[in-house]
Short mmCIF file of C-alpha atoms in Angstrom, two decimals:
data_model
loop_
_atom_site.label_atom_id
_atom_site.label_comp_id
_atom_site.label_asym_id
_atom_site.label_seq_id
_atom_site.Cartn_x
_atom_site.Cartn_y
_atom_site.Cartn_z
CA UNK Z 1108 -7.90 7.02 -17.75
CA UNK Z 1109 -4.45 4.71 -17.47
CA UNK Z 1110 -4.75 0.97 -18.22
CA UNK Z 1111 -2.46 -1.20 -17.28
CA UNK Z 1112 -0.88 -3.37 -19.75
CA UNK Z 1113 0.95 -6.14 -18.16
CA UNK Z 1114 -0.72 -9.11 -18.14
CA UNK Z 1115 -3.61 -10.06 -16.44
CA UNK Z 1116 -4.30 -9.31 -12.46
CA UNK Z 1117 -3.47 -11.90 -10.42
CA UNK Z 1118 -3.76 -14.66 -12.89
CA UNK Z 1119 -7.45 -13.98 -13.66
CA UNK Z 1120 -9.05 -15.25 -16.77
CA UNK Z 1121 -10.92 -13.31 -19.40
CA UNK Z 1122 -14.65 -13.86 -20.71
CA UNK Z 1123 -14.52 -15.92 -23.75
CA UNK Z 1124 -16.41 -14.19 -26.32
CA UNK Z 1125 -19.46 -16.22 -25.62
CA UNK Z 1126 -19.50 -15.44 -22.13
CA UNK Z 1127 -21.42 -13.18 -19.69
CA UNK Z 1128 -20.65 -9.53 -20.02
CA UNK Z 1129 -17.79 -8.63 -17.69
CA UNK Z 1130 -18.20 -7.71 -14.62
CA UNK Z 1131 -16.53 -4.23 -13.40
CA UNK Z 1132 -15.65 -3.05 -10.00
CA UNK Z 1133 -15.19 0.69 -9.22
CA UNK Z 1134 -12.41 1.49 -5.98
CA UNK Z 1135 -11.69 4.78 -5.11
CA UNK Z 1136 -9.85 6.75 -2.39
CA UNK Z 1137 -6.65 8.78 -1.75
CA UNK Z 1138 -4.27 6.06 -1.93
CA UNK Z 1139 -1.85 8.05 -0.51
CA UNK Z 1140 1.44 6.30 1.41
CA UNK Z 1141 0.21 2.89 -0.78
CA UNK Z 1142 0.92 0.24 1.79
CA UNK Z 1143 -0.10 -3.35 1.71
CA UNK Z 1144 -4.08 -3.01 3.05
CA UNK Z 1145 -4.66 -1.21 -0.07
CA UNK Z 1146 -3.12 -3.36 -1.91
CA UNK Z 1147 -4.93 -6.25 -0.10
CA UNK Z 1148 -8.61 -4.27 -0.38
CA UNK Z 1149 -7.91 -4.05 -4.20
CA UNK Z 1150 -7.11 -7.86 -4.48
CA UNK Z 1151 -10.45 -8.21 -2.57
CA UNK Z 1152 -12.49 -6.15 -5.19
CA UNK Z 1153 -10.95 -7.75 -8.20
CA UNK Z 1154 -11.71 -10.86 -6.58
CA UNK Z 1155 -15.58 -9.73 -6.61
CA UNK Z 1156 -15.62 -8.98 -10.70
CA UNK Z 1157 -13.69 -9.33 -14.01
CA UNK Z 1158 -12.15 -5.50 -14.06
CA UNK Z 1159 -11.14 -3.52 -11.80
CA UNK Z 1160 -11.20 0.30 -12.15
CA UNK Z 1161 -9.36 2.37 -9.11
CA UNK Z 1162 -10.31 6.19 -9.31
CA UNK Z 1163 -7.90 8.31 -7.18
CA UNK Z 1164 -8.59 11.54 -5.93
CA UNK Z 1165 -6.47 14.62 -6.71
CA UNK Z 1166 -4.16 16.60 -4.23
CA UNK Z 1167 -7.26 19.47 -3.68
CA UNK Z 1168 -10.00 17.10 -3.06
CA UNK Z 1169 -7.80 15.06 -0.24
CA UNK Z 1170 -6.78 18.68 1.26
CA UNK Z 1171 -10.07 19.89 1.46
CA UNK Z 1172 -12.06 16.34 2.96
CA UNK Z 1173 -9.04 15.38 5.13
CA UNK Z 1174 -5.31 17.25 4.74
CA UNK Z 1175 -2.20 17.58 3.20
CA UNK Z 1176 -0.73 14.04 1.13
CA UNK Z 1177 2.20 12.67 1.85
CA UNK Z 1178 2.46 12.24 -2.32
CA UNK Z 1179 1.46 14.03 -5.03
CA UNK Z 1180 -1.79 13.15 -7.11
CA UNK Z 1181 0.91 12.03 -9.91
CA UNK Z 1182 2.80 9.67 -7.48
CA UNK Z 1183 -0.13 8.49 -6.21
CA UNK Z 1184 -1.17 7.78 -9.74
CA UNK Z 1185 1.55 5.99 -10.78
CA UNK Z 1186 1.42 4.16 -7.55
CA UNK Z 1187 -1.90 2.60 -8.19
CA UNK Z 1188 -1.20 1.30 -11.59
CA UNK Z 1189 1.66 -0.63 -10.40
CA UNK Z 1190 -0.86 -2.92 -7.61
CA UNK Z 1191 -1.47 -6.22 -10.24
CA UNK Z 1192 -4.90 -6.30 -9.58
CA UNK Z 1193 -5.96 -3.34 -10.62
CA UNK Z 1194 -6.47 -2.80 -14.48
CA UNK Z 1195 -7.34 0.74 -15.33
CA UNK Z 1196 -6.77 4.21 -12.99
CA UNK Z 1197 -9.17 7.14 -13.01
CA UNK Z 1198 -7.50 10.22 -12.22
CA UNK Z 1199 -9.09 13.64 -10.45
CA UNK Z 1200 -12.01 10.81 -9.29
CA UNK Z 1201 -14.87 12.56 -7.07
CA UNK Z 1202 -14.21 12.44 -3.24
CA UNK Z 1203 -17.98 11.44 -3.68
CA UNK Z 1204 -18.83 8.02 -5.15
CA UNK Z 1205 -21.92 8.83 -7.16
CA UNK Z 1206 -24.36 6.64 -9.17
CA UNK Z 1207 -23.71 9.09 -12.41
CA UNK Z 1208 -19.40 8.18 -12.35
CA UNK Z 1209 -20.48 4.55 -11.45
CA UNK Z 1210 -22.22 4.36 -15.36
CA UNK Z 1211 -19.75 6.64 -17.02
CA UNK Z 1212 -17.08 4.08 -16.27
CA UNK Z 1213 -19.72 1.54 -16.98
CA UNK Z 1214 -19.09 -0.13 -13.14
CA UNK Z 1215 -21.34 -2.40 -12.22
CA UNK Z 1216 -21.21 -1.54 -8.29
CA UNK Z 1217 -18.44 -0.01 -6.34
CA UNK Z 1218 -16.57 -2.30 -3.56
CA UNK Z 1219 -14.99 -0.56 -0.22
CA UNK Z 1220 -13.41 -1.28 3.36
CA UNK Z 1221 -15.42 -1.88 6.43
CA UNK Z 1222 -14.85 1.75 7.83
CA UNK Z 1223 -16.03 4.86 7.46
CA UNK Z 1224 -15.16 7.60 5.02
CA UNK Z 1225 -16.35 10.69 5.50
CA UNK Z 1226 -16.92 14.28 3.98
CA UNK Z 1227 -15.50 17.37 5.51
CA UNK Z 1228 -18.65 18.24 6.58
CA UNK Z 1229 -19.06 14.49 7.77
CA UNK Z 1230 -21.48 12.80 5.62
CA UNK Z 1231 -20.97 9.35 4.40
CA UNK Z 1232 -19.16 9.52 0.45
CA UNK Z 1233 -21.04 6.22 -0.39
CA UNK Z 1234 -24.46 7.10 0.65
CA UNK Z 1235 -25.57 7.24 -2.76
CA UNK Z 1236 -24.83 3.91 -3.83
CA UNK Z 1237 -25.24 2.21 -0.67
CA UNK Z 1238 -28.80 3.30 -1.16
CA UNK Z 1239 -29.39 2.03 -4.34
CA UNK Z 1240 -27.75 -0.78 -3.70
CA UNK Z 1241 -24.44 -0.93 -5.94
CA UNK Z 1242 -21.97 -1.25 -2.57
CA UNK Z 1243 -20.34 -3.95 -1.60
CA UNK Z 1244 -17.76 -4.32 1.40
CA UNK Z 1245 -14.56 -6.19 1.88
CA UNK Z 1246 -12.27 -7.04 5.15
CA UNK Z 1247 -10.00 -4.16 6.01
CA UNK Z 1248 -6.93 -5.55 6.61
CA UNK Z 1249 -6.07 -5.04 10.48
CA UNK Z 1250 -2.47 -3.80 12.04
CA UNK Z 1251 -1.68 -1.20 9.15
CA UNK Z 1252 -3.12 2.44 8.15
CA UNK Z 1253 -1.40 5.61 7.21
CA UNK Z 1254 -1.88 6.74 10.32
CA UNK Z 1255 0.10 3.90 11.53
CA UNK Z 1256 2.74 4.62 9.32
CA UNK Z 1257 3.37 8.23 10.07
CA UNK Z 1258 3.33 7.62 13.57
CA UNK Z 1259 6.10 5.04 12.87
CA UNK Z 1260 8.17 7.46 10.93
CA UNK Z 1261 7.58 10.78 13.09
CA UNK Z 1262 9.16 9.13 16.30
CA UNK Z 1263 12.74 7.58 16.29
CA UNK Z 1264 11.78 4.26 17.94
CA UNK Z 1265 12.42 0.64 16.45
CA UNK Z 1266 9.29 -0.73 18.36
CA UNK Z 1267 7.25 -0.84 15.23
CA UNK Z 1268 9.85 -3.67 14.23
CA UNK Z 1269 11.41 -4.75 17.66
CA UNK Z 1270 9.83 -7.22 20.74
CA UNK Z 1271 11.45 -4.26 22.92
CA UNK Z 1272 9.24 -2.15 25.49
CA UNK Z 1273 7.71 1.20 23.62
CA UNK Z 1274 9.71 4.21 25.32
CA UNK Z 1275 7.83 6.50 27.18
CA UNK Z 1276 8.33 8.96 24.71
CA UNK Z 1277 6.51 6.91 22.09
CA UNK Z 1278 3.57 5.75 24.88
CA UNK Z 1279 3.00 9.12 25.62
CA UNK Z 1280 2.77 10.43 22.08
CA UNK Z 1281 0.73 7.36 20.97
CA UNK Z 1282 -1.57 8.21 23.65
CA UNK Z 1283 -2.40 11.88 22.34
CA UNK Z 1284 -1.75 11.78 18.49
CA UNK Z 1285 -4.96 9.52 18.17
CA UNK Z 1286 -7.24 7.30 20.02
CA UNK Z 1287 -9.47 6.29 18.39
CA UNK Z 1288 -13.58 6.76 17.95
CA UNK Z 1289 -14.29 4.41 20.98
CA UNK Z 1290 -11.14 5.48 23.22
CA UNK Z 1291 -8.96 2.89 21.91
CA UNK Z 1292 -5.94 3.42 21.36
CA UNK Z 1293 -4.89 2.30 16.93
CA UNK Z 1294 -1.23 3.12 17.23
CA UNK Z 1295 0.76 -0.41 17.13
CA UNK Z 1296 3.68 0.03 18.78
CA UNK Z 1297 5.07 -3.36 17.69
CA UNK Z 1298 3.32 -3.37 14.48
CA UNK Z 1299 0.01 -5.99 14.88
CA UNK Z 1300 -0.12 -7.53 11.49
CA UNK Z 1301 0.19 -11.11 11.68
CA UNK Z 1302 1.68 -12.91 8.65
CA UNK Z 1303 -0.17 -16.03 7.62
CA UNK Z 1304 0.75 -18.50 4.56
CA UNK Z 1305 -2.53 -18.00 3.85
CA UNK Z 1306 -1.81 -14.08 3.21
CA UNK Z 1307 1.51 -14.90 1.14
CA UNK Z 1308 -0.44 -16.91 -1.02
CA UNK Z 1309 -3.17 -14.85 -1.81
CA UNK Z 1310 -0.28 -12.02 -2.94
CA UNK Z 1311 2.01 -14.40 -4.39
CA UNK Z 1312 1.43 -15.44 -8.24
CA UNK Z 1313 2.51 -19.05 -7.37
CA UNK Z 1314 4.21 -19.05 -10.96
CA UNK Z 1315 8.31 -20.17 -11.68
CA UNK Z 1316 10.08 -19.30 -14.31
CA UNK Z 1317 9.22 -20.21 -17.74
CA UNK Z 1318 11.47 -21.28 -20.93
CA UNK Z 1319 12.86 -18.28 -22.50
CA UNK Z 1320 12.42 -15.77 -19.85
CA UNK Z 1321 14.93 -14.04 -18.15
CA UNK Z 1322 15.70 -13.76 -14.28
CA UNK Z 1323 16.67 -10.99 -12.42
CA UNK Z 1324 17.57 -10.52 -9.08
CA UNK Z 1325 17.51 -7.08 -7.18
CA UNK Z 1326 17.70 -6.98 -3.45
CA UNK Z 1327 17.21 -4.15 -0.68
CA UNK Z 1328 15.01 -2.97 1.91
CA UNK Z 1329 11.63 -1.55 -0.40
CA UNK Z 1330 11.46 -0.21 3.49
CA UNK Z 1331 7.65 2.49 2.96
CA UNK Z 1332 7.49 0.91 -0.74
CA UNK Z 1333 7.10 3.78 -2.87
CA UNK Z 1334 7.20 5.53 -6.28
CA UNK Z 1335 10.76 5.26 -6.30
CA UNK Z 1336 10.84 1.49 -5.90
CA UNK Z 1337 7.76 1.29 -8.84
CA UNK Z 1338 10.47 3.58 -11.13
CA UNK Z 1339 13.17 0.68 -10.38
CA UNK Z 1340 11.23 -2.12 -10.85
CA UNK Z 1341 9.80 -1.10 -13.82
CA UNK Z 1342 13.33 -0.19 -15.06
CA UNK Z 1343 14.54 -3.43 -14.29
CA UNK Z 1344 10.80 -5.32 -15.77
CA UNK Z 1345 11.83 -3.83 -19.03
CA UNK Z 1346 15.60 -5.13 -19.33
CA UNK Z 1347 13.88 -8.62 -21.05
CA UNK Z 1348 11.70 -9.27 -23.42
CA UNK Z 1349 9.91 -11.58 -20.96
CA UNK Z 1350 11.36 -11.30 -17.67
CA UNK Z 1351 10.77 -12.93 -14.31
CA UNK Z 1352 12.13 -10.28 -11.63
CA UNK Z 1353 12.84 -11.70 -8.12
CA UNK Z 1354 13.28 -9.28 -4.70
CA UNK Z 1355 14.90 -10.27 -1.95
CA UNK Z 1356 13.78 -8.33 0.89
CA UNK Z 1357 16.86 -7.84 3.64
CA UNK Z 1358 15.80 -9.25 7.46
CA UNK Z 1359 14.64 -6.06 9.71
CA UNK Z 1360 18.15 -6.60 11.52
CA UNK Z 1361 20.15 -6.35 8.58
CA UNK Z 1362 18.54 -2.83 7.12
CA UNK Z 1363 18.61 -1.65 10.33
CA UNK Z 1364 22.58 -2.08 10.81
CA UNK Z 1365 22.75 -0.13 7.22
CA UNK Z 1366 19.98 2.18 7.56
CA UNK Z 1367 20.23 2.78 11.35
CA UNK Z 1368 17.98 4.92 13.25
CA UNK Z 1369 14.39 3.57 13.05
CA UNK Z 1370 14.67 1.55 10.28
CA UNK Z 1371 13.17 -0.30 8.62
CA UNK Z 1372 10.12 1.12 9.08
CA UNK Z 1373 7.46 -1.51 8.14
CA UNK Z 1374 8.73 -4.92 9.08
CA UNK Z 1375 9.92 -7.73 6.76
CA UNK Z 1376 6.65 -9.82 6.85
CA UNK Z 1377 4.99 -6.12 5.76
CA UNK Z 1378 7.51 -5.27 2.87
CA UNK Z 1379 7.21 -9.06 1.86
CA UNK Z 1380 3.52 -8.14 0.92
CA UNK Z 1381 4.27 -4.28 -0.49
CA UNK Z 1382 6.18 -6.03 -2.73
CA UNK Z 1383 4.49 -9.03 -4.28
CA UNK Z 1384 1.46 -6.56 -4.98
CA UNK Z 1385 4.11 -5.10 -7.48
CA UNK Z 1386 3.11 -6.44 -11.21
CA UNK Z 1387 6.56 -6.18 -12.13
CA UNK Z 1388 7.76 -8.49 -9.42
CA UNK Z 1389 7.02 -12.04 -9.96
CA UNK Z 1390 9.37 -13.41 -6.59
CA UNK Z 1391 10.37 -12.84 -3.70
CA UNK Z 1392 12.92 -13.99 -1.51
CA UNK Z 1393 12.49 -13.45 2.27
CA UNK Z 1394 15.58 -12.84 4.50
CA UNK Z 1395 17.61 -12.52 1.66
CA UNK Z 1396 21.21 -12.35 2.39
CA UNK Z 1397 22.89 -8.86 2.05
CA UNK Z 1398 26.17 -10.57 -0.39
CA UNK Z 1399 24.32 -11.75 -3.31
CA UNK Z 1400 26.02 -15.32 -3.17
CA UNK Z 1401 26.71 -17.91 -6.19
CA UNK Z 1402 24.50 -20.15 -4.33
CA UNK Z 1403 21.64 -17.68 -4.39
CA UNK Z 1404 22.48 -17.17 -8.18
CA UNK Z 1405 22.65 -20.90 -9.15
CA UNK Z 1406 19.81 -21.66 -7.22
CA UNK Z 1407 17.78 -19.26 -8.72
CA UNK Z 1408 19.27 -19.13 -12.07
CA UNK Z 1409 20.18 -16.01 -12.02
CA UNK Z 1410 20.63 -14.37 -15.66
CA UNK Z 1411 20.78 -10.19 -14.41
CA UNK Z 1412 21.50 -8.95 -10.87
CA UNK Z 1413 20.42 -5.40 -11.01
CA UNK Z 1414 20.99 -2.54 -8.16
CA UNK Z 1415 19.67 1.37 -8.57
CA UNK Z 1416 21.79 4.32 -8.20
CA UNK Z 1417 21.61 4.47 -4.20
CA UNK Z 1418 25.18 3.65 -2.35
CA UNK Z 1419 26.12 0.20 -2.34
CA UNK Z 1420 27.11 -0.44 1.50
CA UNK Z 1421 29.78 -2.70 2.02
CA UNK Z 1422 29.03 -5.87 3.71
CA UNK Z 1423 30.14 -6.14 7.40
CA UNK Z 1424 33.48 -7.55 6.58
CA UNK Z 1425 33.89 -4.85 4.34
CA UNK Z 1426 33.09 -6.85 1.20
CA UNK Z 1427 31.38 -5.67 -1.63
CA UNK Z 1428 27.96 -7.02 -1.50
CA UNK Z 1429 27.81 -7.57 -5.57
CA UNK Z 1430 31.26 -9.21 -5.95
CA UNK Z 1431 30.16 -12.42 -7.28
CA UNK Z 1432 28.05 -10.84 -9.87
CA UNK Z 1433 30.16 -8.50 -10.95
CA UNK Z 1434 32.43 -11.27 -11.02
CA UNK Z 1435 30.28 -13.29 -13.74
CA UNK Z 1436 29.69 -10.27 -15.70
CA UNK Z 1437 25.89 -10.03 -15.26
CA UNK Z 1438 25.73 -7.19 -12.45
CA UNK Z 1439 23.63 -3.60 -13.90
CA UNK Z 1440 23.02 -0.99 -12.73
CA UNK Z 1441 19.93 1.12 -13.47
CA UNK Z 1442 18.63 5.02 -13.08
CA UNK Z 1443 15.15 5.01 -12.53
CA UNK Z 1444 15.32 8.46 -13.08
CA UNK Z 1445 13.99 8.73 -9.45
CA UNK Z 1446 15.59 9.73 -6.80
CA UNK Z 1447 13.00 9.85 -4.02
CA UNK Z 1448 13.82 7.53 -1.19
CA UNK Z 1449 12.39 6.36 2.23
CA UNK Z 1450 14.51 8.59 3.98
CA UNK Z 1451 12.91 11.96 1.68
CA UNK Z 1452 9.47 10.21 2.65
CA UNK Z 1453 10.59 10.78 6.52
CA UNK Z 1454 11.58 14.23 5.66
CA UNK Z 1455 8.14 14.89 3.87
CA UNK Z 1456 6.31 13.65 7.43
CA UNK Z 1457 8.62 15.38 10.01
CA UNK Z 1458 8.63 18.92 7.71
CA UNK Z 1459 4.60 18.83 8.14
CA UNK Z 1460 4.56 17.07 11.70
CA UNK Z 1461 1.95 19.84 12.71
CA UNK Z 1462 0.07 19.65 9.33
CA UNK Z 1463 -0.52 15.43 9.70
CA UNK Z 1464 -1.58 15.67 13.42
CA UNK Z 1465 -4.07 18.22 12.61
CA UNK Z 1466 -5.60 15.83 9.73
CA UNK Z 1467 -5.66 12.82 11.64
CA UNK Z 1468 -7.02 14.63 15.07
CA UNK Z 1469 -9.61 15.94 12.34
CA UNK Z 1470 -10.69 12.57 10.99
CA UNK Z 1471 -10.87 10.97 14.59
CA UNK Z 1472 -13.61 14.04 15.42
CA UNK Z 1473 -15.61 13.47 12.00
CA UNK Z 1474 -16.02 10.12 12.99
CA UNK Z 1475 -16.82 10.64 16.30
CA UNK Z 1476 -19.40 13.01 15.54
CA UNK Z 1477 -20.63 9.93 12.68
CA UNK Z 1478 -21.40 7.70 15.20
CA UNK Z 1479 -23.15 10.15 17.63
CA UNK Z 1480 -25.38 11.12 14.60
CA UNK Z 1481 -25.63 6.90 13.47
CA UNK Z 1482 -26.44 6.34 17.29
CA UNK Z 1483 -29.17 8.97 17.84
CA UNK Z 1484 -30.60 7.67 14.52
CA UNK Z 1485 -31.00 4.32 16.18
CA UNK Z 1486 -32.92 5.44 19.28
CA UNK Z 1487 -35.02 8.07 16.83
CA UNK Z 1488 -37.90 5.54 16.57
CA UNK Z 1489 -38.15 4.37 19.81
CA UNK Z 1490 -38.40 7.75 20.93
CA UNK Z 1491 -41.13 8.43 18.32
CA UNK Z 1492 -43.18 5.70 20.02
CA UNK Z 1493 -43.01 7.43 22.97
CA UNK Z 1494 -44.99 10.52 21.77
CA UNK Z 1495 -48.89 11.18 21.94
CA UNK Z 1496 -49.93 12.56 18.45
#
């Protein structure tokens, strides 16, 4: 088991020691490609108890129930313990959520989406607890999925980020990659997530900086946010003794003139929320400019400005984007040690193109065939009624 040891999740007080006994939640799933609904299911769980234990299962379980990960079980791991609501990780969890791992975490119920997970031979994996009544359900956030997301990546289209017509090419692969259960079609085209203030605030810690800590800036993309971001951030988290890290995210326009091609590939009202699930990021700045300016470091009071050990892009005059703090003597630059990026992510997808369309075109028939089996269930009894014992 991993616990996290940064604070408390999202600002959530403790039992005192005359309290109630605390309340623990159990989440589990693949968590692979973390994206902001898992982040946003998590926050909904902690929401519902005092602790909030995430089990994640391994690399073999996910291959045999659904397909090949896009990450490894250790990525994935690490992954999950950086989301700031969650405060322990079970590794190598059960693809099966059973009463018996419920009490050996000592979980008081276990807390899901509103859709359907399945076996590989297409039984329900919370069955068990649904029956005895230690399941409880949150709002799956709409607009996003890893499905989504490797459709995004797998065609060379900006309409996931763009107002601009889909291209035939992308229409007509949308149409057969993955309809889904009741014909309609889940891929987004232009992505459907709507931000709200409402959302922001429920990721955002609300809190400025304090007395005594230390600010840091770091700006980029976090374009898919990944392991490699959670390396740098936590990097950068550990510079101070109490530091107050601030991202600003770059407009979709901007990445794309120094990414190019499809990028970025989850839109800047997407990353905003990737990133304030981070628990090493307490900020962030939206539309950040690309030149980190001295009016962006007064106004923030800027102590560190921090970059990782990617290419530094000029700006589009040809400036260097980290001139003015270089010039004040407080630019770093740090080595996660990681060197995975959103671009090896892309490479991942397109090397097992065949591989992902197979899982997905498998998941859409499991549930198909779930709702056939839910639906004849239904009728069962009226049928029943029907007959002369």
């Amino acid at each position: 088991m991993i616990r996290n040891g940064h604070g408390e999740a999202g600002g959530a007080k403790r039992p005192g020691p005359r309290a109630r006994r605390a309340v623990r939640v159990w989440c589990d799933g693949c968590y692979d490609m973390v994206h902001y609904g898992h982040s946003n299911q998590l926050r909904q769980a902690r929401a519902m108890g005092d602790r909030l234990i995430v089990g994640v299962h391994t690399d073999e379980e996910i291959a045999k129930h659904k397909g090949p990960p896009v990450f490894t079980q250790e990525e994935r791991y690490k992954m999950v313990q950086a989301i700031k609501w969650v405060d322990e990780v079970v590794p190598a969890a059960p693809y099966v959520t059973t009463l018996e791992t419920l009490d050996k975490y000592s979980c008081d119920f276990c807390v899901h989406g509103n859709d359907i997970t399945l076996t590989v031979d297409g039984r329900d994996t919370y069955e068990e607890v649904k029956q005895a009544g230690r399941y409880r359900e949150c709002k799956r956030t709409q607009g996003v999925s890893t499905t989504d997301l490797v459709g995004r990546m797998l065609l060379v289209t900006k309409a996931h980020h763009s107002s601009q017509e889909m291209s035939s090419e992308y229409r007509e692969y949308a149409d057969s990659f993955g309809k889904g259960p009741e014909g309609r079609n889940p891929w987004t085209g232009v992505s459907q997530f709507l931000q709200t203030s409402q959302k922001i605030i429920q990721f955002a810690s609300g809190k400025e900086p304090q007395p005594g800590e230390t600010v840091i800036y770091v700006a980029g993309a976090f374009d898919l946010f990944h392991i490699g971001h959670v390396d740098f951030l936590e990097k950068v988290y550990g510079l101070a003794e109490r530091p107050y890290v601030i991202a600003g995210l770059h407009f979709d326009q901007e990445v794309n003139h120094y990414k190019g091609k499809n990028y970025p590939i989850m839109n800047l009202h997407e990353r905003t929320l990737s990133v304030l699930a981070c628990r090493y990021v307490s900020e962030v700045v939206i539309g950040a400019p690309y030149s980190v300016t001295a009016e962006l470091l007064d106004h923030f009071k800027v102590d560190l400005v921090c970059h990782g050990k990617t290419e530094i892009v000029p700006d589009k005059d040809g400036s260097d984007p980290y001139e003015e703090p270089k010039r004040r003597g407080i630019f770093c630059q740090v080595d996660s040690g990681n060197d995975l990026t959103t671009d090896l992510i892309v490479q991942r997808i397109i090397k097992n193109r065949l591989e992902y369309e197979a899982r997905n075109q498998k998941k859409e028939a499991k549930e198909l065939a779930f709702q056939e089996a839910m639906r004849r269930q239904e009728v069962q009894p009226e049928r029943e009624s029907d007959c002369d014992f």
